Coordinates of N, CA and C in Angstrom, one line a residue:
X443 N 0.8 -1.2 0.0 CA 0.0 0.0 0.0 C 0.9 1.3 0.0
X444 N 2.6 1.1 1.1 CA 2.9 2.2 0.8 C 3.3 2.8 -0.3
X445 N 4.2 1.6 -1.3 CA 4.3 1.4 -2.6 C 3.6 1.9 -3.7
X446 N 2.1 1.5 -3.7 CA 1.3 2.2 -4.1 C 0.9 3.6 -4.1
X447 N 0.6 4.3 -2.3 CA 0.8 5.5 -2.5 C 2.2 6.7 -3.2
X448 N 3.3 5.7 -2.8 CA 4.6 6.4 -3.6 C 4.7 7.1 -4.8
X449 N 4.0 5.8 -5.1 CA 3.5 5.6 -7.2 C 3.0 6.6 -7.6
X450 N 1.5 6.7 -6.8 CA 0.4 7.3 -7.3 C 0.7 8.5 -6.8
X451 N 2.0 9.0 -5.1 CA 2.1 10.4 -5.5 C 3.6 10.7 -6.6
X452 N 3.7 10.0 -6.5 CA 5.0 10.6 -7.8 C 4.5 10.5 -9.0
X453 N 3.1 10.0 -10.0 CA 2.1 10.7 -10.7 C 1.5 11.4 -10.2
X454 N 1.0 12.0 -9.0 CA 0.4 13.1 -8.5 C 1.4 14.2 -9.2
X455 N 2.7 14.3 -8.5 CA 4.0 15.3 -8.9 C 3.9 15.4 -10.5
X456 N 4.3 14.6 -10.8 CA 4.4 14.6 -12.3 C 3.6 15.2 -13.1
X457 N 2.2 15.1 -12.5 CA 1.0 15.7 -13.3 C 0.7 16.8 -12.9
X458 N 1.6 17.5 -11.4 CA 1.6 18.5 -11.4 C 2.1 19.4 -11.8
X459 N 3.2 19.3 -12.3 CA 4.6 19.5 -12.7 C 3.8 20.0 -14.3
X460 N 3.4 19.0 -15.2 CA 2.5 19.1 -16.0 C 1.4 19.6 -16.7
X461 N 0.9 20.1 -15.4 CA -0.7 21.1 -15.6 C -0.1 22.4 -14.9
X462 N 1.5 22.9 -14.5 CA 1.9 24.0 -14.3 C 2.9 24.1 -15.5
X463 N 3.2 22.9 -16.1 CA 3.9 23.3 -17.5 C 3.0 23.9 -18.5
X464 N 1.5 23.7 -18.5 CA 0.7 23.6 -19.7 C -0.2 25.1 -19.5
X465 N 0.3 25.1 -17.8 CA -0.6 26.3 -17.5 C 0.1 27.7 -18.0
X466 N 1.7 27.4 -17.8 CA 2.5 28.4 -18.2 C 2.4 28.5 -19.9
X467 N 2.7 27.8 -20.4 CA 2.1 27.5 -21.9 C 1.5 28.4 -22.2
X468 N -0.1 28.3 -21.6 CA -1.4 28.7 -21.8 C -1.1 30.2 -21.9
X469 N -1.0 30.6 -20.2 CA -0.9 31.9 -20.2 C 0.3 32.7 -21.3
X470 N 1.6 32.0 -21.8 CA 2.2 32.5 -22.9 C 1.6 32.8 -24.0
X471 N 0.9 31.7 -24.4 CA -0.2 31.6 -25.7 C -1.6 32.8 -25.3
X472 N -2.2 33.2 -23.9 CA -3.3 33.7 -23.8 C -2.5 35.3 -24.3
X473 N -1.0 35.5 -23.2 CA -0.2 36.6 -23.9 C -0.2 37.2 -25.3
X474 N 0.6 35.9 -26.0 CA 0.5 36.5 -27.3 C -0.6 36.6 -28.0
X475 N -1.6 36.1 -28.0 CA -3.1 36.3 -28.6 C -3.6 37.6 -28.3
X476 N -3.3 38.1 -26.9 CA -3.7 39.7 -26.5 C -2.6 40.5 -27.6
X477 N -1.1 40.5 -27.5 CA -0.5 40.7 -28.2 C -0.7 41.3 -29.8
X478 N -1.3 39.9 -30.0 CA -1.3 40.0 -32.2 C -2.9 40.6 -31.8
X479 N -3.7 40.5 -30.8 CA -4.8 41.5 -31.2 C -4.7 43.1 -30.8
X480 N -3.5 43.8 -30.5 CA -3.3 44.8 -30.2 C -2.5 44.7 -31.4
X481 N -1.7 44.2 -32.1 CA -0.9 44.5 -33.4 C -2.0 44.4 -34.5
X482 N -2.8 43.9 -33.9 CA -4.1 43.9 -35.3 C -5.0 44.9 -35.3
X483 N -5.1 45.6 -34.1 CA -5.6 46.8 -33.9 C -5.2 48.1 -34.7
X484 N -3.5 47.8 -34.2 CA -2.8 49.2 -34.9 C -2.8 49.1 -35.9
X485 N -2.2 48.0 -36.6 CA -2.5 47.9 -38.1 C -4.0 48.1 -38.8
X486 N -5.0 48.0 -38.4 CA -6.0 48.3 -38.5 C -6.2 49.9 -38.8
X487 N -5.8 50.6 -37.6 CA -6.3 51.9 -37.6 C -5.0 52.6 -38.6
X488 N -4.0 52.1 -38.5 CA -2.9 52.4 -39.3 C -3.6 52.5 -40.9
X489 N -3.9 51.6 -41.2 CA -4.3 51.3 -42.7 C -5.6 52.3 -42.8
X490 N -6.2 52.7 -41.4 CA -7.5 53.5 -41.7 C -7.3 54.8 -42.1
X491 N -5.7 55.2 -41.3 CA -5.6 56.3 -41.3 C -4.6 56.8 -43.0
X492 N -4.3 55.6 -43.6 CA -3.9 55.5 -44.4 C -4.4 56.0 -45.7
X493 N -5.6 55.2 -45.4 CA -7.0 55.3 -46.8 C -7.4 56.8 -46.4
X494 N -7.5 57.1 -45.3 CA -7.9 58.8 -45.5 C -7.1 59.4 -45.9
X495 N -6.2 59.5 -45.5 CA -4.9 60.6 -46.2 C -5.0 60.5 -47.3
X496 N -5.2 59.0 -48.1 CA -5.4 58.7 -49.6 C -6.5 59.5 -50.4
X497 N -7.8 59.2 -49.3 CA -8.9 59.9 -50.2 C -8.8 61.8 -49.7
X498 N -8.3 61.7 -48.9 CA -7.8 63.2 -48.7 C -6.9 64.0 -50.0
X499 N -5.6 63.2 -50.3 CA -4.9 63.7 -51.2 C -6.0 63.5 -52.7
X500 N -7.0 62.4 -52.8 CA -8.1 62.5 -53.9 C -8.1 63.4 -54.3
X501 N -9.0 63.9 -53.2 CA -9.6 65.5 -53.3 C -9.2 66.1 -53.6
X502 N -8.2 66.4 -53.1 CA -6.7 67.4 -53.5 C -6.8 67.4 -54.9
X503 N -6.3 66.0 -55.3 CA -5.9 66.1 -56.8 C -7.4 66.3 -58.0
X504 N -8.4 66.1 -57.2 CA -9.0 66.4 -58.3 C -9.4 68.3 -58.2
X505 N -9.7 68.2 -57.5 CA -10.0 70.0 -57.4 C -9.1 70.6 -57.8
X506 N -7.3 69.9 -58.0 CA -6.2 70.5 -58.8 C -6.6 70.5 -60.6
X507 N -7.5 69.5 -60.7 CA -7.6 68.9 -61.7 C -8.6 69.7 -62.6
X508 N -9.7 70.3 -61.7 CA -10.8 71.0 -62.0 C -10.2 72.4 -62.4
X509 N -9.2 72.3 -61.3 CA -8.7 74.2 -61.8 C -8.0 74.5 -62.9
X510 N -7.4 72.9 -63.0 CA -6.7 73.3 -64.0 C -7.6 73.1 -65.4
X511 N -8.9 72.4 -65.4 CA -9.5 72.3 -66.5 C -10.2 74.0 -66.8
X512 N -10.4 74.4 -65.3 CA -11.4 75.5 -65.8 C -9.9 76.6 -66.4
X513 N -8.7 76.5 -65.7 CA -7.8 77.5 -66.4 C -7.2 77.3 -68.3
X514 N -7.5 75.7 -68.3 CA -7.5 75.4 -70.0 C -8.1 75.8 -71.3
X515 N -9.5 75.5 -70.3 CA -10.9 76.3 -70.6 C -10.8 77.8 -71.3
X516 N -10.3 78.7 -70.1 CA -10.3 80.0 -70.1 C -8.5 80.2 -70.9
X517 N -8.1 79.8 -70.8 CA -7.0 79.9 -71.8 C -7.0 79.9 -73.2
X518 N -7.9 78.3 -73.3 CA -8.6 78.3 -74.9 C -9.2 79.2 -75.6
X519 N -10.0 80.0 -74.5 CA -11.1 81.0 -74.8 C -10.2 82.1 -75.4
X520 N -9.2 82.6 -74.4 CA -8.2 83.7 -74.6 C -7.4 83.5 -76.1
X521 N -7.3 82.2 -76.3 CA -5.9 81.9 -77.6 C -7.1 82.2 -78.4
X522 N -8.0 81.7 -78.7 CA -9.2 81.8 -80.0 C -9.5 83.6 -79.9
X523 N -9.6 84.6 -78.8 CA -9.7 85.6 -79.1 C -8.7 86.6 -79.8
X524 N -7.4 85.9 -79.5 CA -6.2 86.5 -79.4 C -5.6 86.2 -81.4
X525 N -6.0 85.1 -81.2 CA -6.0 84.3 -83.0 C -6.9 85.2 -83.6
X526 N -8.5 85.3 -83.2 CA -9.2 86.2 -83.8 C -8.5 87.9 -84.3
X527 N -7.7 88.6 -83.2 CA -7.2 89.7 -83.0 C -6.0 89.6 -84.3
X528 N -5.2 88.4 -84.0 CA -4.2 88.5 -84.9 C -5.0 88.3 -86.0
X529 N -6.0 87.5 -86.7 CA -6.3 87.5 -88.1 C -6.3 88.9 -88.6
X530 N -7.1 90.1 -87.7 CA -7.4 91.3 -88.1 C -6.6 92.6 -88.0
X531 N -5.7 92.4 -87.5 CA -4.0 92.8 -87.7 C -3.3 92.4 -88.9
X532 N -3.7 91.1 -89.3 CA -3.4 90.9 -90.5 C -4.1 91.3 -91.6
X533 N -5.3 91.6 -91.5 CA -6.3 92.1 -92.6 C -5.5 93.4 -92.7
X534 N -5.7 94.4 -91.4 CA -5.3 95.4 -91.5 C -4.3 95.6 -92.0
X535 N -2.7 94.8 -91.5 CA -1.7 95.0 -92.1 C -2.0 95.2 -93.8
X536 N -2.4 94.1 -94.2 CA -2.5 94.2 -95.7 C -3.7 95.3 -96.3
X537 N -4.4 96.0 -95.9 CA -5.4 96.9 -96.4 C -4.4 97.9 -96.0
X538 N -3.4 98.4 -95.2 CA -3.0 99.4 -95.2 C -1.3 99.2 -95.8
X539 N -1.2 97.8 -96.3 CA 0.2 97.7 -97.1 C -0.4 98.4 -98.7
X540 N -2.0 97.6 -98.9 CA -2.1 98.2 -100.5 C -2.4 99.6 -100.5
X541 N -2.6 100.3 -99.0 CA -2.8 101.8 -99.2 C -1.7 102.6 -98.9
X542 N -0.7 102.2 -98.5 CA 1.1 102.5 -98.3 C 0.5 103.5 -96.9
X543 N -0.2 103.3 -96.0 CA -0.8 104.3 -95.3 C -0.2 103.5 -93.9
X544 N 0.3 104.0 -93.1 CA 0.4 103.6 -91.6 C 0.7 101.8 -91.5
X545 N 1.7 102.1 -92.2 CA 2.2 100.6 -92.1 C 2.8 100.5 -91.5
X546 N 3.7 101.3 -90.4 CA 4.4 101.0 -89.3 C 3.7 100.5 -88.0
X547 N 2.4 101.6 -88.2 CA 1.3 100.8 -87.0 C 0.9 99.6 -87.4
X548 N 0.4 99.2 -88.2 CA -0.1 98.0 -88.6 C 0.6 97.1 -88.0
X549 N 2.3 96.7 -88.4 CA 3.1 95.8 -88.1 C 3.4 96.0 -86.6
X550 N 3.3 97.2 -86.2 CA 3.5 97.3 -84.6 C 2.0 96.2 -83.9
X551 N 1.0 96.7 -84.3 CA 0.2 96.1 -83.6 C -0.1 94.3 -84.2
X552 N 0.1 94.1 -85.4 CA 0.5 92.7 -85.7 C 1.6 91.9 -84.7
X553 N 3.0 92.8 -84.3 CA 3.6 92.4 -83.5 C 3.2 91.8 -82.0
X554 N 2.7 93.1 -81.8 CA 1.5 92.8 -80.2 C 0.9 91.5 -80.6
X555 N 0.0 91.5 -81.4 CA -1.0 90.9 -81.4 C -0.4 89.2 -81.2
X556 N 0.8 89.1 -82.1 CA 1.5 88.0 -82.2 C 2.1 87.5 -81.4
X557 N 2.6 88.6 -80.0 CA 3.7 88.3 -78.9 C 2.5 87.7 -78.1
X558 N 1.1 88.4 -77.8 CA 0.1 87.6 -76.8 C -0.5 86.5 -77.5
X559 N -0.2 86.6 -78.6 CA -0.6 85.0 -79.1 C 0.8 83.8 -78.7
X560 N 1.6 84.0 -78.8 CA 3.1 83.3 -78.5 C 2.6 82.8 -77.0
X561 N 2.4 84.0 -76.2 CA 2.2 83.9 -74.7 C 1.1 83.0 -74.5
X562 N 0.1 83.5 -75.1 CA -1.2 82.9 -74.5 C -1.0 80.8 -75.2
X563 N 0.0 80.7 -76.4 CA 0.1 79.5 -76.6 C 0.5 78.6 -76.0
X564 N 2.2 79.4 -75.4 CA 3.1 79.0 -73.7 C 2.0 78.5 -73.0
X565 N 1.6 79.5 -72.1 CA 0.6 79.1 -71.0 C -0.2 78.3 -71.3
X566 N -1.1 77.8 -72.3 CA -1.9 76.8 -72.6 C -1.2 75.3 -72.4
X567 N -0.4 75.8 -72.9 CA 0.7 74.4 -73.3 C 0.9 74.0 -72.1
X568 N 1.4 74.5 -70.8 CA 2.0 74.5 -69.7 C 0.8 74.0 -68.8
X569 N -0.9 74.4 -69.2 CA -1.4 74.5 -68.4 C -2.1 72.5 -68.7
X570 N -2.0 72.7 -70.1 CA -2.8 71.3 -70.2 C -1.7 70.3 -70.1
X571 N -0.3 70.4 -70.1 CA 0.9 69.6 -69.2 C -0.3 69.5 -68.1
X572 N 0.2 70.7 -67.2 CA -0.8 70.4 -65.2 C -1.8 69.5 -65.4
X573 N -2.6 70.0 -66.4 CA -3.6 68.9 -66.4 C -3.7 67.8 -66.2
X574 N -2.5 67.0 -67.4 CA -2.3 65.7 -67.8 C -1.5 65.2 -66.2
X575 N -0.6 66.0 -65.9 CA -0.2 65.3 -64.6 C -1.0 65.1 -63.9
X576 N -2.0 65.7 -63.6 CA -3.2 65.9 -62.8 C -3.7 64.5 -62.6
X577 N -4.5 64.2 -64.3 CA -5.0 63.2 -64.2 C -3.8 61.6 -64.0
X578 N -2.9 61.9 -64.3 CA -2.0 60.8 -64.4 C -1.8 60.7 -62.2
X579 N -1.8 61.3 -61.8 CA -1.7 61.2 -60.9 C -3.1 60.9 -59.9
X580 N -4.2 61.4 -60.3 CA -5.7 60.4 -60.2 C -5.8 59.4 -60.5
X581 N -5.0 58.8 -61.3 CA -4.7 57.5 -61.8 C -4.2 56.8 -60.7
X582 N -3.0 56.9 -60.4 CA -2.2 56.1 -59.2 C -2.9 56.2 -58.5
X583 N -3.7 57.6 -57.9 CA -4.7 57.3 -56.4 C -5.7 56.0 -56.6
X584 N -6.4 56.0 -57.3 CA -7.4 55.0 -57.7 C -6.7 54.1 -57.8
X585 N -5.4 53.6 -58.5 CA -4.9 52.4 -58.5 C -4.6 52.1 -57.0
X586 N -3.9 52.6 -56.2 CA -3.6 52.3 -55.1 C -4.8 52.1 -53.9
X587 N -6.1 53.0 -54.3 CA -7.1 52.7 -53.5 C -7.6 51.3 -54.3
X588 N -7.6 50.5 -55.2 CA -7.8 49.5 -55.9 C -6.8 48.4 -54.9
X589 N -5.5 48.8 -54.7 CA -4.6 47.4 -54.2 C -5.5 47.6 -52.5
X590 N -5.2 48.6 -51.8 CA -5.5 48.6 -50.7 C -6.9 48.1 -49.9
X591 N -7.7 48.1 -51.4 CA -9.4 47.1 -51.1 C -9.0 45.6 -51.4
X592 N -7.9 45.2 -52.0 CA -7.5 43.5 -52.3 C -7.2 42.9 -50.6
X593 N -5.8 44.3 -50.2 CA -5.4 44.3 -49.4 C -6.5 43.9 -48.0
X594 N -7.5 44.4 -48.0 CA -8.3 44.2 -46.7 C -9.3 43.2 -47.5
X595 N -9.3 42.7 -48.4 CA -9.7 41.5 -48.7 C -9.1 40.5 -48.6
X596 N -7.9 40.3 -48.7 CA -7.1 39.2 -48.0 C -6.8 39.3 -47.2
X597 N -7.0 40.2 -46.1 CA -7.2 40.2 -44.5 C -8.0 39.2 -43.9
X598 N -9.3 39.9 -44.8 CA -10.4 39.5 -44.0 C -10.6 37.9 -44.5
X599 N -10.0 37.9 -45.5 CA -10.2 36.2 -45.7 C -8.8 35.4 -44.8
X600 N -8.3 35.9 -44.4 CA -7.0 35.3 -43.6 C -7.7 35.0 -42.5
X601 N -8.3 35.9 -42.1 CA -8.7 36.0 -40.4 C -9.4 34.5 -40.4

């Protein structure tokens, strides 16, 4: 009998030894599960704060996009006025070349007429460049707000 009790407490020990191995275990494992759910957290709010900045800079870029359309707009308007001006500088030049009459003004104001057409061509040029970067750069936002919805789709299918 005492043999028996020996036994059965040195499996008593043993299995204590055992269920404080498994308990330590546990509580390491209960650890890191609090752990990856506080790293899942920040990453969470991380990526939230992510996508806003994203659709923040959106905005940005389209209202850059808009201004620059409405300044294209009003540019175009200006070059067609400016073209119209120069055609009639050139009427004039030639109505007052076949009348030998004030042909110095004529080509003076032909000049003008041609330096703000030069100008107003520049700045158009320049402006529908902005433009195009504009949209080229609406481009990448949308592409990148495109990966970042895969991205929280293979999140959520991970989980």
């Amino acid at each position: 009998l005492k043999e028996e009790n020996a036994v059965l407490r040195n499996k008593i020990n043993k299995l204590q030894i055992l269920s404080e191995t498994q308990a330590d275990k546990m509580r390491k494992l209960e650890k890191k599960l609090e752990e990856n759910k506080i790293k899942e957290e920040k990453e969470a709010q991380d990526l939230e704060a992510m996508v806003q900045h994203v659709e923040q800079n959106l905005q940005l870029m389209t209202k850059r996009a808009a201004k620059a359309e409405n300044s294209t707009a009003k540019l175009r308007q200006e070059n067609a006025q400016l073209q119209a001006e120069l055609r009639n500088s050139r009427l004039e030049n030639e109505a007052l070349r076949a009348g030998q009459a004030g042909l110095a003004a004529a080509k003076q104001n032909a000049e003008v007429a041609l330096q703000h057409l030069l100008q107003v061509t520049t700045s158009s040029r320049a402006s529908i460049r902005q433009l195009l970067s504009g949209a080229e750069s609406l481009q990448l936002v949308a592409d990148l707000l495109k990966s970042i919805d895969r991205i929280s789709e293979v999140s959520e299918d991970g989980q």
